[in-house]
Coordinates of C-alpha atoms (C1' of nucleotides) in Angstrom, one line a residue:
Chain K
X1 CA -112.2 -80.2 -205.7
X2 CA -113.6 -79.2 -202.3
X3 CA -112.9 -75.5 -201.5
X4 CA -112.5 -75.4 -197.9
X5 CA -115.5 -73.5 -197.1
X6 CA -114.1 -73.1 -193.6
X7 CA -116.4 -73.1 -190.8
X8 CA -115.3 -69.9 -189.5
X9 CA -113.6 -71.2 -186.3
X10 CA -116.3 -69.6 -184.0
X11 CA -114.8 -70.4 -180.3
X12 CA -117.0 -73.0 -179.0
X13 CA -118.7 -71.9 -175.7
X14 CA -119.4 -74.3 -173.0
X15 CA -122.7 -74.0 -171.6
X16 CA -123.5 -74.7 -167.8
X17 CA -125.2 -77.8 -168.7
X18 CA -122.1 -78.9 -170.7
X19 CA -119.8 -77.9 -167.7
X20 CA -121.4 -79.8 -165.3
X21 CA -121.2 -83.0 -167.3
X22 CA -117.7 -82.4 -168.1
X23 CA -117.2 -81.8 -164.2
X24 CA -118.8 -85.1 -163.6
X25 CA -117.0 -87.1 -166.2
X26 CA -113.8 -85.7 -164.9
X27 CA -114.4 -86.6 -161.3
X28 CA -115.4 -90.1 -162.4
X29 CA -119.3 -89.7 -161.2
X30 CA -121.8 -92.6 -162.7
X31 CA -118.2 -94.1 -164.0
X32 CA -117.7 -91.5 -166.4
X33 CA -120.9 -92.3 -168.3
X34 CA -123.5 -90.2 -169.6
X35 CA -127.0 -91.1 -170.4
X36 CA -129.5 -88.6 -171.3
X37 CA -133.1 -88.8 -172.6
X38 CA -135.7 -87.0 -174.6
X39 CA -138.8 -87.8 -173.0
X40 CA -142.2 -86.2 -175.1
X41 CA -145.5 -87.0 -174.1
X42 CA -147.4 -88.4 -176.9
X43 CA -150.1 -85.9 -177.0
X44 CA -149.4 -83.5 -180.0
X45 CA -146.6 -82.8 -182.8
X46 CA -142.9 -81.8 -181.8
X47 CA -142.4 -78.2 -182.2
X48 CA -139.0 -76.1 -182.5
X49 CA -138.9 -76.3 -178.6
X50 CA -138.6 -79.6 -178.4
X51 CA -136.0 -79.4 -181.5
X52 CA -133.8 -77.9 -179.1
X53 CA -134.1 -80.3 -176.3
X54 CA -133.6 -83.2 -178.9
X55 CA -130.3 -81.3 -180.0
X56 CA -129.3 -80.8 -176.4
X57 CA -130.1 -84.2 -175.0
X58 CA -129.0 -86.4 -178.4
X59 CA -126.1 -83.8 -178.9
X60 CA -124.6 -84.4 -175.2
X61 CA -124.3 -88.2 -175.8
X62 CA -122.9 -87.6 -179.3
X63 CA -120.4 -85.5 -177.7
X64 CA -119.5 -87.7 -174.7
X65 CA -119.7 -91.0 -176.0
X66 CA -122.8 -91.8 -173.9
X67 CA -126.3 -92.7 -175.2
X68 CA -129.7 -90.8 -175.5
X69 CA -133.0 -92.7 -174.8
X70 CA -136.1 -91.8 -176.6
X71 CA -139.2 -92.1 -173.9
X72 CA -142.4 -91.6 -174.3
X73 CA -143.8 -90.4 -170.9
X74 CA -147.4 -91.8 -171.8
X75 CA -149.1 -91.5 -168.4
X76 CA -152.3 -89.6 -169.1
X77 CA -154.4 -91.8 -171.8
X78 CA -157.0 -89.2 -172.3
X79 CA -154.6 -87.3 -174.8
X80 CA -152.5 -89.5 -176.0
X81 CA -152.2 -91.4 -179.3
X82 CA -150.1 -93.7 -181.5
X83 CA -150.5 -91.1 -184.1
X84 CA -148.3 -88.7 -182.1
X85 CA -145.6 -91.5 -181.1
X86 CA -145.1 -92.3 -184.9
X87 CA -144.8 -88.6 -185.9
X88 CA -142.5 -87.9 -182.8
X89 CA -140.0 -90.8 -184.2
X90 CA -140.3 -89.5 -187.7
X91 CA -139.4 -86.0 -186.5
X92 CA -136.6 -87.2 -184.3
X93 CA -134.9 -89.0 -187.1
X94 CA -135.6 -86.3 -189.7
X95 CA -133.8 -83.9 -187.4
X96 CA -130.7 -86.5 -187.8
X97 CA -130.7 -88.3 -184.4
X98 CA -130.7 -92.0 -183.5
X99 CA -131.8 -93.7 -180.5
X100 CA -130.7 -97.1 -181.6
X101 CA -132.2 -99.8 -178.9
X102 CA -133.1 -97.2 -176.7
X103 CA -136.8 -96.8 -177.2
X104 CA -138.9 -96.8 -174.0
X105 CA -142.3 -95.9 -172.5
X106 CA -143.2 -95.0 -169.1
X107 CA -146.2 -97.3 -169.5
X108 CA -143.8 -100.2 -169.6
X109 CA -143.2 -99.2 -166.0
X110 CA -146.5 -99.3 -164.6
X111 CA -146.3 -102.5 -163.1
X112 CA -143.1 -101.5 -161.3
X113 CA -144.5 -98.1 -160.5
X114 CA -147.6 -100.0 -158.9
X115 CA -145.2 -102.2 -156.9
X116 CA -143.3 -99.2 -155.6
X117 CA -146.6 -97.5 -154.7
X118 CA -147.5 -100.5 -152.5
X119 CA -144.1 -100.4 -151.1
X120 CA -144.4 -96.6 -150.1
X121 CA -147.9 -97.5 -148.8
X122 CA -146.1 -100.4 -146.4
X123 CA -143.7 -97.7 -145.4
X124 CA -146.5 -95.5 -144.3
X125 CA -145.6 -92.9 -147.0
X126 CA -148.8 -93.2 -149.1
X127 CA -152.4 -93.0 -148.8
X128 CA -155.6 -93.5 -150.4
X129 CA -157.6 -90.8 -150.1
X130 CA -161.6 -89.9 -150.4
X131 CA -161.5 -86.2 -151.2
X132 CA -162.8 -85.0 -154.3
X133 CA -160.6 -82.5 -156.4
X134 CA -162.2 -79.7 -155.4
X135 CA -161.7 -80.8 -151.6
X136 CA -158.2 -81.6 -152.7
X137 CA -157.5 -78.2 -153.7
X138 CA -159.2 -76.5 -150.8
X139 CA -157.3 -78.8 -148.3
X140 CA -154.2 -78.0 -150.1
X141 CA -154.4 -74.4 -149.0
X142 CA -152.5 -71.6 -150.9
X143 CA -149.1 -69.7 -151.0
X144 CA -150.1 -67.8 -147.8
X145 CA -152.5 -70.1 -146.6
X146 CA -151.6 -73.1 -144.8
X147 CA -152.6 -76.7 -145.9
X148 CA -155.1 -79.2 -143.8
X149 CA -154.5 -82.9 -143.7
X150 CA -156.6 -85.1 -145.6
X151 CA -159.0 -86.8 -143.1
X152 CA -157.8 -90.0 -144.7
X153 CA -154.2 -89.3 -144.1
X154 CA -153.6 -91.6 -141.3
X155 CA -155.6 -95.0 -142.6
X156 CA -153.8 -97.6 -141.7
X157 CA -151.5 -99.6 -143.7
X158 CA -153.9 -102.6 -144.4
X159 CA -156.9 -100.6 -145.1
X160 CA -154.7 -98.3 -148.0
X161 CA -153.3 -101.5 -149.4
X162 CA -157.0 -103.0 -149.4
X163 CA -158.4 -99.8 -151.1
X164 CA -155.2 -99.4 -153.5
X165 CA -155.9 -102.8 -154.8
X166 CA -159.4 -102.6 -154.9
X167 CA -159.0 -98.9 -157.1
X168 CA -156.7 -101.1 -159.5
X169 CA -159.2 -103.6 -159.7
X170 CA -162.0 -101.3 -160.9
X171 CA -164.2 -101.2 -157.9
X172 CA -164.5 -97.5 -157.9
X173 CA -165.3 -94.6 -160.4
X174 CA -163.4 -91.9 -161.9
X175 CA -162.1 -89.5 -159.4
X176 CA -163.7 -91.2 -156.5
X177 CA -160.2 -92.0 -154.8
X178 CA -156.8 -91.2 -155.5
X179 CA -153.3 -92.4 -154.0
X180 CA -151.3 -89.6 -152.4
X181 CA -148.0 -89.2 -151.1
X182 CA -147.9 -88.6 -147.3
X183 CA -145.2 -85.7 -147.2
X184 CA -146.0 -82.1 -145.8
X185 CA -149.5 -80.3 -146.0
X186 CA -147.4 -77.0 -145.1
X187 CA -144.8 -77.0 -147.2
X188 CA -143.8 -74.2 -148.9
X189 CA -143.4 -75.9 -152.3
X190 CA -147.2 -76.6 -153.1
X191 CA -145.6 -80.1 -155.1
X192 CA -144.8 -80.9 -151.5
X193 CA -148.4 -80.9 -150.2
X194 CA -149.3 -84.6 -150.5
X195 CA -149.4 -84.7 -154.2
X196 CA -151.2 -87.3 -156.2
X197 CA -149.5 -90.6 -157.4
X198 CA -152.4 -92.4 -158.8
X199 CA -155.8 -91.3 -160.2
X200 CA -158.8 -93.5 -161.2
X201 CA -159.6 -93.3 -165.2
X202 CA -161.4 -95.9 -166.8
X203 CA -159.9 -95.4 -170.1
X204 CA -158.2 -97.0 -172.7
X205 CA -154.6 -96.6 -173.1
X206 CA -152.7 -96.6 -176.5
X207 CA -150.6 -99.1 -175.4
X208 CA -151.7 -100.8 -172.2
X209 CA -155.3 -101.0 -173.7
X210 CA -157.8 -101.7 -170.7
X211 CA -155.6 -103.4 -168.7
X212 CA -155.2 -100.5 -166.1
X213 CA -157.9 -98.2 -164.6
X214 CA -155.7 -96.2 -162.5
X215 CA -152.8 -94.3 -163.9
X216 CA -149.9 -93.0 -162.2
X217 CA -149.2 -89.2 -162.4
X218 CA -146.3 -87.5 -164.4
X219 CA -144.8 -86.4 -161.0
X220 CA -144.8 -89.9 -159.8
X221 CA -143.7 -91.6 -163.0
X222 CA -140.9 -89.3 -164.3
X223 CA -138.1 -89.5 -161.7
X224 CA -138.5 -93.3 -161.4
X225 CA -138.6 -93.6 -165.1
X226 CA -135.2 -91.7 -165.3
X227 CA -134.0 -94.1 -162.3
X228 CA -134.8 -97.4 -164.0
X229 CA -132.9 -96.4 -167.3
X230 CA -129.9 -95.4 -165.4
X231 CA -130.1 -91.8 -166.6
X232 CA -127.2 -89.8 -165.3
X233 CA -128.3 -86.4 -166.3
X234 CA -132.2 -85.6 -166.6
X235 CA -132.3 -82.3 -168.4
X236 CA -135.7 -80.5 -168.3
X237 CA -137.0 -77.0 -168.8
X238 CA -137.2 -74.3 -166.0
X239 CA -141.0 -75.2 -165.1
X240 CA -139.9 -78.3 -163.3
X241 CA -137.3 -76.5 -160.9
X242 CA -140.0 -76.8 -158.0
X243 CA -140.8 -80.4 -159.2
X244 CA -137.0 -81.5 -158.3
X245 CA -137.7 -81.9 -154.2
X246 CA -140.4 -84.1 -155.2
X247 CA -138.6 -86.4 -157.5
X248 CA -135.9 -86.3 -155.1
X249 CA -138.3 -87.6 -152.3
X250 CA -139.6 -90.4 -154.2
X251 CA -136.1 -91.3 -155.4
X252 CA -134.9 -91.5 -151.6
X253 CA -137.9 -93.0 -150.2
X254 CA -137.6 -96.0 -152.8
X255 CA -133.9 -96.3 -152.4
X256 CA -133.0 -96.0 -156.0
X257 CA -130.5 -94.6 -158.4
X258 CA -130.6 -90.9 -158.4
X259 CA -130.2 -89.0 -161.8
X260 CA -129.2 -85.5 -161.6
X261 CA -131.8 -83.1 -163.1
X262 CA -130.7 -79.9 -164.5
X263 CA -133.2 -77.2 -165.9
X264 CA -132.9 -74.6 -168.7
X265 CA -134.7 -72.1 -170.1
X266 CA -137.3 -73.2 -172.7
X267 CA -136.8 -71.8 -176.2
X268 CA -139.0 -68.8 -177.2
X269 CA -138.8 -67.4 -180.9
X270 CA -140.5 -64.0 -182.0
X271 CA -143.9 -64.8 -183.9
X272 CA -143.9 -68.3 -182.9
X273 CA -146.0 -70.5 -180.8
X274 CA -144.7 -72.8 -178.4
X275 CA -147.8 -74.3 -176.5
X276 CA -148.9 -77.7 -177.7
X277 CA -152.5 -76.5 -176.4
X278 CA -152.7 -73.5 -178.5
X279 CA -151.1 -75.3 -181.6
X280 CA -153.9 -77.9 -181.2
X281 CA -156.5 -75.3 -181.3
X282 CA -155.0 -73.8 -184.5
X283 CA -155.5 -77.6 -186.1
X284 CA -158.8 -78.3 -184.5
X285 CA -160.4 -75.1 -185.6
X286 CA -159.2 -75.2 -189.0
X287 CA -156.9 -72.0 -188.9
X288 CA -154.2 -74.0 -190.6
X289 CA -154.1 -77.0 -192.7
X290 CA -153.0 -79.5 -190.1
X291 CA -149.8 -80.0 -187.7
X292 CA -147.9 -80.0 -190.8
X293 CA -149.2 -76.8 -192.3
X294 CA -145.7 -75.1 -193.6
X295 CA -146.8 -72.1 -191.2
X296 CA -146.8 -74.2 -188.2
X297 CA -143.5 -74.0 -186.1
X298 CA -143.9 -77.8 -185.7
X299 CA -140.9 -79.7 -186.8
X300 CA -143.4 -81.7 -189.8
X301 CA -144.4 -78.0 -190.4
X302 CA -141.2 -76.6 -190.7
X303 CA -139.8 -79.8 -192.8
X304 CA -142.8 -79.2 -195.3
X305 CA -142.1 -75.6 -195.6
X306 CA -138.6 -76.7 -196.6
X307 CA -136.3 -75.8 -193.4
X308 CA -133.5 -78.0 -193.8
X309 CA -133.0 -80.2 -190.7
X310 CA -129.2 -79.0 -190.5
X311 CA -130.7 -75.5 -190.3
X312 CA -132.9 -76.3 -187.2
X313 CA -129.7 -78.0 -185.6
X314 CA -127.7 -74.9 -186.3
X315 CA -130.4 -72.6 -184.9
X316 CA -130.6 -74.8 -181.8
X317 CA -126.9 -74.7 -181.2
X318 CA -126.8 -71.2 -181.4
X319 CA -129.4 -69.9 -179.3
X320 CA -127.3 -71.2 -176.1
X321 CA -128.4 -73.1 -173.2
X322 CA -129.0 -70.9 -170.1
X323 CA -131.6 -70.3 -167.2
X324 CA -132.6 -66.9 -168.9
X325 CA -136.0 -67.2 -170.0
X326 CA -135.6 -64.8 -173.1
X327 CA -137.1 -64.7 -176.6
X328 CA -134.9 -65.6 -179.9
X329 CA -135.4 -63.5 -183.1
X330 CA -136.9 -65.6 -185.7
X331 CA -134.3 -63.9 -188.2
X332 CA -131.9 -66.0 -186.5
X333 CA -133.6 -69.1 -187.6
X334 CA -134.0 -67.6 -191.0
X335 CA -130.3 -66.9 -191.1
X336 CA -129.7 -70.7 -191.0
X337 CA -132.3 -71.7 -193.2
X338 CA -130.7 -69.1 -196.1
X339 CA -127.4 -70.2 -195.2
X340 CA -128.2 -73.8 -195.8
X341 CA -130.3 -73.7 -198.7
X342 CA -127.7 -71.2 -200.5
X343 CA -125.4 -74.1 -200.6
X344 CA -127.9 -76.9 -201.7
X345 CA -130.4 -75.1 -203.5
X346 CA -130.4 -75.2 -207.2
X347 CA -131.4 -71.8 -208.8
X348 CA -134.4 -71.5 -211.2
X349 CA -136.2 -68.6 -212.8
X350 CA -139.6 -68.3 -211.6
X351 CA -142.0 -65.1 -212.2
X352 CA -144.5 -64.7 -209.3
X353 CA -146.4 -61.6 -210.7
X354 CA -145.9 -61.8 -214.2
X355 CA -145.7 -58.9 -216.5
X356 CA -145.4 -59.6 -220.4
X357 CA -142.5 -58.2 -222.2
X358 CA -142.6 -58.7 -226.2
X359 CA -139.3 -57.7 -227.8
X360 CA -140.2 -56.3 -231.4
X361 CA -136.7 -57.0 -232.9
X362 CA -136.7 -60.7 -231.9
X363 CA -138.1 -62.9 -235.0
X364 CA -141.6 -64.0 -234.3
X365 CA -141.8 -67.6 -234.0
X366 CA -138.1 -68.1 -233.4
X367 CA -136.3 -69.4 -230.1
X368 CA -132.9 -70.5 -228.6
X369 CA -131.5 -71.8 -225.5
X370 CA -129.9 -70.0 -222.9
X371 CA -127.1 -71.6 -220.3
X372 CA -127.7 -71.1 -216.7
X373 CA -125.6 -72.2 -213.6
X374 CA -127.3 -74.3 -211.4
X375 CA -125.7 -73.2 -208.5
X376 CA -122.9 -70.3 -208.3
X377 CA -122.1 -71.5 -204.9
X378 CA -121.4 -74.8 -206.0
X379 CA -118.8 -75.6 -208.8
X380 CA -120.1 -79.0 -209.3
X381 CA -123.4 -77.9 -209.7
X382 CA -123.5 -78.0 -213.4
X383 CA -125.7 -76.0 -215.9
X384 CA -128.9 -76.2 -217.5
X385 CA -130.8 -74.6 -220.4
X386 CA -133.7 -72.6 -220.4
X387 CA -135.4 -71.3 -223.6
X388 CA -135.5 -67.7 -224.6
X389 CA -137.9 -66.1 -227.2
X390 CA -139.7 -63.2 -228.4
X391 CA -142.3 -62.8 -225.6
X392 CA -141.1 -63.2 -222.0
X393 CA -142.7 -62.7 -218.7
X394 CA -141.1 -60.5 -215.9
X395 CA -141.7 -59.7 -212.5
X396 CA -144.2 -56.7 -212.6
X397 CA -142.2 -55.0 -209.4
X398 CA -139.0 -55.1 -212.0
X399 CA -140.7 -52.3 -213.8
X400 CA -141.7 -49.0 -212.8
X401 CA -142.8 -46.2 -215.3
X402 CA -141.9 -43.6 -213.3
X403 CA -138.7 -44.7 -211.5
X404 CA -136.8 -43.3 -208.8
X405 CA -133.2 -42.7 -209.0
X406 CA -132.2 -45.6 -207.2
X407 CA -134.3 -47.8 -209.3
X408 CA -131.8 -50.0 -210.9
X409 CA -134.4 -52.4 -212.8
X410 CA -136.3 -51.5 -216.1
X411 CA -138.1 -48.3 -217.0
X412 CA -139.0 -46.7 -220.5
X413 CA -135.9 -45.7 -222.3
X414 CA -133.3 -47.4 -220.2
X415 CA -131.7 -50.8 -220.5
X416 CA -131.5 -53.8 -218.2
X417 CA -129.5 -57.0 -218.2
X418 CA -131.8 -60.2 -218.5
X419 CA -130.0 -62.6 -216.5
X420 CA -127.9 -65.4 -218.8
X421 CA -129.3 -63.4 -221.7
X422 CA -129.3 -60.0 -223.4
X423 CA -129.5 -56.3 -222.6
X424 CA -133.5 -55.3 -222.7
X425 CA -134.6 -52.0 -223.4
X426 CA -138.2 -50.5 -222.9
X427 CA -139.7 -48.5 -225.3
X428 CA -143.4 -48.5 -224.8
X429 CA -145.9 -49.2 -222.1
X430 CA -149.4 -50.6 -223.3
X431 CA -152.0 -50.4 -220.6
X432 CA -155.7 -51.5 -220.4
X433 CA -158.8 -49.2 -219.9
X434 CA -158.4 -49.2 -216.2
X435 CA -154.9 -47.9 -216.6
X436 CA -153.0 -51.0 -215.4
X437 CA -149.9 -52.0 -217.4
X438 CA -150.6 -55.0 -219.6
X439 CA -147.5 -55.3 -221.7
X440 CA -144.3 -53.7 -222.3
X441 CA -143.0 -53.2 -226.0
X442 CA -139.2 -53.5 -225.9
X443 CA -136.0 -54.3 -228.0
X444 CA -132.9 -56.4 -227.2
X445 CA -129.2 -56.0 -228.2
X446 CA -128.1 -59.4 -229.8
X447 CA -124.6 -58.2 -229.2
X448 CA -125.0 -58.2 -225.5
X449 CA -125.3 -62.2 -225.5
X450 CA -122.8 -62.9 -223.0
X451 CA -124.4 -60.5 -221.0
X452 CA -121.7 -57.6 -221.8
X453 CA -121.8 -55.0 -224.2
X454 CA -119.0 -54.9 -226.8
X455 CA -119.0 -51.1 -226.5
X456 CA -118.5 -51.2 -223.1
X457 CA -121.6 -49.6 -222.1
X458 CA -123.3 -50.6 -218.3
X459 CA -126.4 -51.7 -217.0
X460 CA -126.9 -51.3 -213.3
X461 CA -129.7 -53.9 -213.0
X462 CA -130.1 -57.6 -214.0
X463 CA -133.5 -59.1 -213.8
X464 CA -134.9 -62.7 -214.2
X465 CA -137.2 -63.7 -216.8
X466 CA -139.0 -67.1 -218.3
X467 CA -140.1 -67.4 -222.0
X468 CA -144.1 -66.9 -222.3
X469 CA -144.2 -69.5 -224.9
X470 CA -142.5 -72.5 -222.7
X471 CA -143.2 -71.2 -219.2
X472 CA -144.8 -73.7 -217.0
X473 CA -148.0 -72.5 -214.7
X474 CA -147.2 -73.3 -211.2
X475 CA -149.0 -72.7 -208.0
X476 CA -146.8 -70.8 -205.6
X477 CA -147.9 -70.4 -201.8
X478 CA -146.1 -67.5 -200.1
X479 CA -146.1 -67.8 -196.3
X480 CA -145.8 -65.4 -193.7
X481 CA -145.8 -65.5 -190.2
X482 CA -148.9 -66.9 -188.4
X483 CA -148.7 -64.0 -185.6
X484 CA -148.1 -60.5 -186.5
X485 CA -147.1 -60.2 -182.6
X486 CA -143.6 -60.8 -181.8
X487 CA -145.1 -62.6 -178.9
X488 CA -147.2 -65.0 -180.8
X489 CA -150.1 -66.4 -178.4
X490 CA -150.5 -63.3 -176.3
X491 CA -153.8 -62.6 -176.4
X492 CA -155.4 -59.1 -175.6
X493 CA -158.4 -58.6 -173.7
X494 CA -161.8 -59.5 -175.1
X495 CA -159.8 -61.7 -178.0
X496 CA -159.3 -65.2 -178.8
X497 CA -156.3 -66.8 -180.2
X498 CA -157.9 -66.6 -183.8
X499 CA -158.2 -62.9 -183.8
X500 CA -154.5 -62.4 -183.3
X501 CA -153.4 -64.4 -186.4
X502 CA -151.7 -62.8 -189.1
X503 CA -154.6 -62.4 -192.2
X504 CA -151.7 -62.6 -194.7
X505 CA -149.9 -65.6 -193.5
X506 CA -150.6 -67.2 -196.8
X507 CA -150.8 -65.8 -200.3
X508 CA -151.4 -68.2 -203.3
X509 CA -150.1 -67.1 -206.5
X510 CA -150.0 -68.6 -210.1
X511 CA -146.5 -68.1 -211.2
X512 CA -144.7 -68.5 -214.4
X513 CA -141.7 -70.8 -214.1
X514 CA -139.1 -72.2 -216.2
X515 CA -139.7 -75.6 -217.8
X516 CA -137.1 -77.2 -215.9
X517 CA -139.4 -77.0 -212.8
X518 CA -142.3 -78.8 -214.3
X519 CA -141.0 -82.1 -213.1
X520 CA -139.2 -81.2 -209.7
X521 CA -138.9 -83.7 -207.3
X522 CA -141.4 -83.5 -204.3
X523 CA -139.7 -82.0 -201.4
X524 CA -136.8 -80.6 -203.6
X525 CA -135.6 -77.0 -202.8
X526 CA -134.8 -74.1 -205.3
X527 CA -134.0 -70.9 -204.8
X528 CA -136.1 -68.8 -207.3
X529 CA -133.8 -66.0 -208.2
X530 CA -133.8 -62.5 -206.5
X531 CA -137.1 -63.9 -204.8
X532 CA -136.5 -66.4 -202.2
X533 CA -136.1 -70.2 -201.4
X534 CA -139.0 -72.4 -202.5
X535 CA -139.6 -76.1 -202.1
X536 CA -142.1 -78.3 -203.8
X537 CA -144.8 -79.3 -202.0
X538 CA -144.9 -82.9 -200.7
X539 CA -148.7 -83.2 -200.5
X540 CA -150.5 -81.0 -203.3
X541 CA -147.7 -81.0 -206.0
X542 CA -147.7 -83.3 -208.7
X543 CA -145.6 -83.6 -212.3
X544 CA -146.6 -81.2 -214.8
X545 CA -148.8 -79.4 -212.0
X546 CA -146.1 -78.2 -209.5
X547 CA -146.9 -76.6 -206.1
X548 CA -144.0 -74.7 -204.4
X549 CA -144.0 -73.3 -200.9
X550 CA -142.2 -70.4 -200.1
X551 CA -139.5 -71.4 -197.2
X552 CA -138.3 -68.0 -196.7
X553 CA -137.3 -65.0 -198.9
X554 CA -134.2 -63.6 -199.9
X555 CA -132.6 -60.6 -198.0
X556 CA -133.8 -57.6 -199.8
X557 CA -131.1 -54.8 -200.3
X558 CA -133.4 -52.3 -201.9
X559 CA -135.4 -50.5 -199.8
X560 CA -137.5 -47.7 -201.7
X561 CA -137.4 -44.8 -199.8
X562 CA -140.8 -44.1 -197.6
X563 CA -140.8 -40.5 -198.6
X564 CA -142.4 -39.7 -201.8
Chain V
rU1 C1' -148.0 -62.1 -148.4
rG2 C1' -145.0 -67.4 -149.6
rC3 C1' -141.4 -71.0 -152.2
rG4 C1' -138.5 -71.6 -156.6
rG5 C1' -135.3 -69.1 -160.6
rG6 C1' -133.7 -65.0 -163.2
rA7 C1' -131.6 -59.8 -164.9
rU8 C1' -124.6 -58.0 -169.7
rC9 C1' -125.5 -54.1 -176.6
rG10 C1' -132.5 -54.0 -179.9
rU11 C1' -132.1 -59.8 -179.5
rC12 C1' -129.5 -64.4 -178.1
rU13 C1' -125.0 -65.4 -175.9
rA14 C1' -119.1 -65.0 -174.1
rA15 C1' -116.0 -63.2 -170.2
rU16 C1' -115.0 -70.4 -166.0
rG17 C1' -111.8 -70.0 -158.2
rG18 C1' -111.8 -60.6 -159.1
rG19 C1' -106.8 -58.8 -163.5
rU20 C1' -106.4 -55.3 -170.4
rA21 C1' -110.2 -51.0 -173.7
rA22 C1' -116.7 -55.9 -171.7
rA23 C1' -116.2 -60.4 -176.8
rG24 C1' -119.4 -63.0 -180.9
rA25 C1' -123.6 -63.8 -183.8
rC26 C1' -128.3 -61.9 -185.0
rA27 C1' -130.6 -57.2 -186.1
rC28 C1' -129.8 -52.4 -187.9
rG29 C1' -127.0 -48.7 -190.8
rG30 C1' -122.9 -47.7 -194.5
rC31 C1' -119.1 -49.0 -198.1
rA32 C1' -117.0 -52.9 -201.7
rC33 C1' -117.5 -56.5 -204.9
rU34 C1' -121.1 -58.9 -208.3
rU35 C1' -124.7 -61.2 -214.6
rU36 C1' -129.3 -62.6 -207.9
rG37 C1' -130.2 -54.9 -204.7
rA38 C1' -128.5 -62.4 -203.0
rA39 C1' -124.0 -64.5 -201.2
rU40 C1' -119.4 -62.8 -199.6
rG41 C1' -115.7 -58.9 -197.5
rC42 C1' -115.0 -54.5 -194.6
rC43 C1' -116.7 -50.5 -191.3
rG44 C1' -120.1 -48.4 -187.9
rC45 C1' -123.9 -48.7 -184.1
rG46 C1' -124.6 -50.6 -179.3
rA47 C1' -124.8 -53.4 -172.8
rU48 C1' -123.2 -55.1 -167.1
rG49 C1' -131.2 -53.1 -163.7
rC50 C1' -130.3 -49.4 -158.9
rC51 C1' -127.6 -48.2 -154.3
rG52 C1' -124.1 -49.1 -151.1
rG53 C1' -119.8 -52.2 -149.4
rU54 C1' -115.0 -55.2 -149.7
rU55 C1' -110.5 -54.6 -152.8
rC56 C1' -104.8 -51.7 -155.8
rG57 C1' -108.6 -53.7 -159.0
rA58 C1' -115.5 -56.2 -159.3
rG59 C1' -120.2 -58.0 -165.0
rU60 C1' -118.1 -61.6 -161.3
rC61 C1' -117.7 -61.3 -154.0
rC62 C1' -121.1 -59.3 -149.8
rG63 C1' -125.7 -56.2 -148.5
rG64 C1' -130.1 -53.9 -149.6
rC65 C1' -133.7 -52.6 -153.4
rU66 C1' -136.2 -52.9 -158.1
rC67 C1' -138.1 -55.7 -161.9
rC68 C1' -139.3 -60.1 -164.7
rC69 C1' -140.8 -65.8 -165.1
rG70 C1' -142.8 -70.1 -162.8
rC71 C1' -145.6 -72.4 -158.9
rU72 C1' -151.5 -73.5 -155.2
rU73 C1' -154.1 -79.6 -162.1
rC74 C1' -156.4 -86.3 -159.9
rC75 C1' -152.0 -82.2 -167.0
rA76 C1' -147.2 -82.8 -168.6

RNA sequence: UGCGGGAUCGUCUAAUGGGUAAAGACACGGCACUUUGAAUGCCGCGAUGCCGGUUCGAGUCCGGCUCCCGCUUCCA
């Protein structure tokens, strides 16, 4: 039976974008239809920031009965590749969204864009400019400096048409000429000071091949792509606010459908980098193993780390949509990761830092099976068996020779409960020559098999264990934040990005895990009891030689007093 | 010395044509329960950037100030 795990009725807040859209639907704008789009450039892997945009755009479409397009804004062949196109599609699907037939590429509009550029030339609204990049910059002026007209600004339509055709035909070298919109060289908005529409790049494009040697700029492409697709609400991040007047200018000059652009604040998360450029740097310089390194804030990295898709969706839904540029605590993401995994991940016993325990009153060579619940949160989760014997491993941190009062775990002369087994008492500590504890000599109470003592005596602590004889060796990768600084990617004077990395972002351990874990399925998640959530690495794990990634730790209620 | 956008608990958000004692979540602290020091439940902590104005009444409206972010790519 399904316990109605009531999603505690949180009052649904309507963010300002949803408000605008609700108003538009109510007023019958766009015929009451909603068409959104997620428009990544295929020049890198999607990260947590994109996840928010995906959830917003696809979510909006789902909520309003509209559609959301997936469009690749592939206007710069230099940085783009089909590898990225594929990973992006994988990531969107993994996140739980579907674009159906609505898959588009800006490069499919190159012909149309070219025709429109010709139209603007004919209308006297665009011209071919001979200025170099540096000259254009100089002519553009600055915030408090007037711009200067290009010497080519008043070229005749005929000459512009001729030159533009020759640009297209490859008669000029890269950077030799450009097509610019004729707007206003003194606009207070720099984007309107005759922006470039086309640049010459003799470069292979991942989809159009060598057909073109001139490529439309993003600014000249984006608004019209939205328009062509009948996008009603074009949602983007704050930095494009200043571009809106330019998109509007193009749309009006062309006299085509006018989507409404709405800007919201980009998602920032503590200790997390969301700059594609810097992420690429980490990958290229080998500071991580790849785009899907479990420490990466990429969707593929988080997936490999073991973050469930629903946790990402919950997180995005709960970070809010506003125009305030804030910084969300990573703890919020981890909350949803734990929340999801707590309900779905089976429990297992794994000893990450093993300490041997010998139970002196347990018969040598004997063993027995103990039963354990797979998931106490799930009544249907079932039970499994795990072997128990004379020699066990427990977590080194679960024993302390001189224990403080609040230490509920094992110490000399005191009892703890071995989860799903018996009470255990430590009698003697064995050390090596260096004084390091190597073994604990203990006794158990066979009367406490049910976890309770017939005489009613209580124990304060319950610890996990594995049978030494039956345990399986496993590699366990303990991940921590890539950047210790809350503001990841912030680089102090004289430092480089690599200098700001957390040196302890990965710690590899050889663990002893319960036998059932030997054949755990790649990608599956477990809660290692009292430790954290772990998943079987999809790349490096193999049956009998499991490799686990720590997804996130369990919250720890025990905080040793800092004072001695 | 420009243009555009912002500013509510430590953090992210609510308070939707001015109207209770500014609400929730996270974080933090405490308590209860517990065969996970988890989960769960309960309690606590804690904010309207500043100055003035309008009003019976202002987080919300008006004026001034301060601070933060973005913008001078033939990147997106």
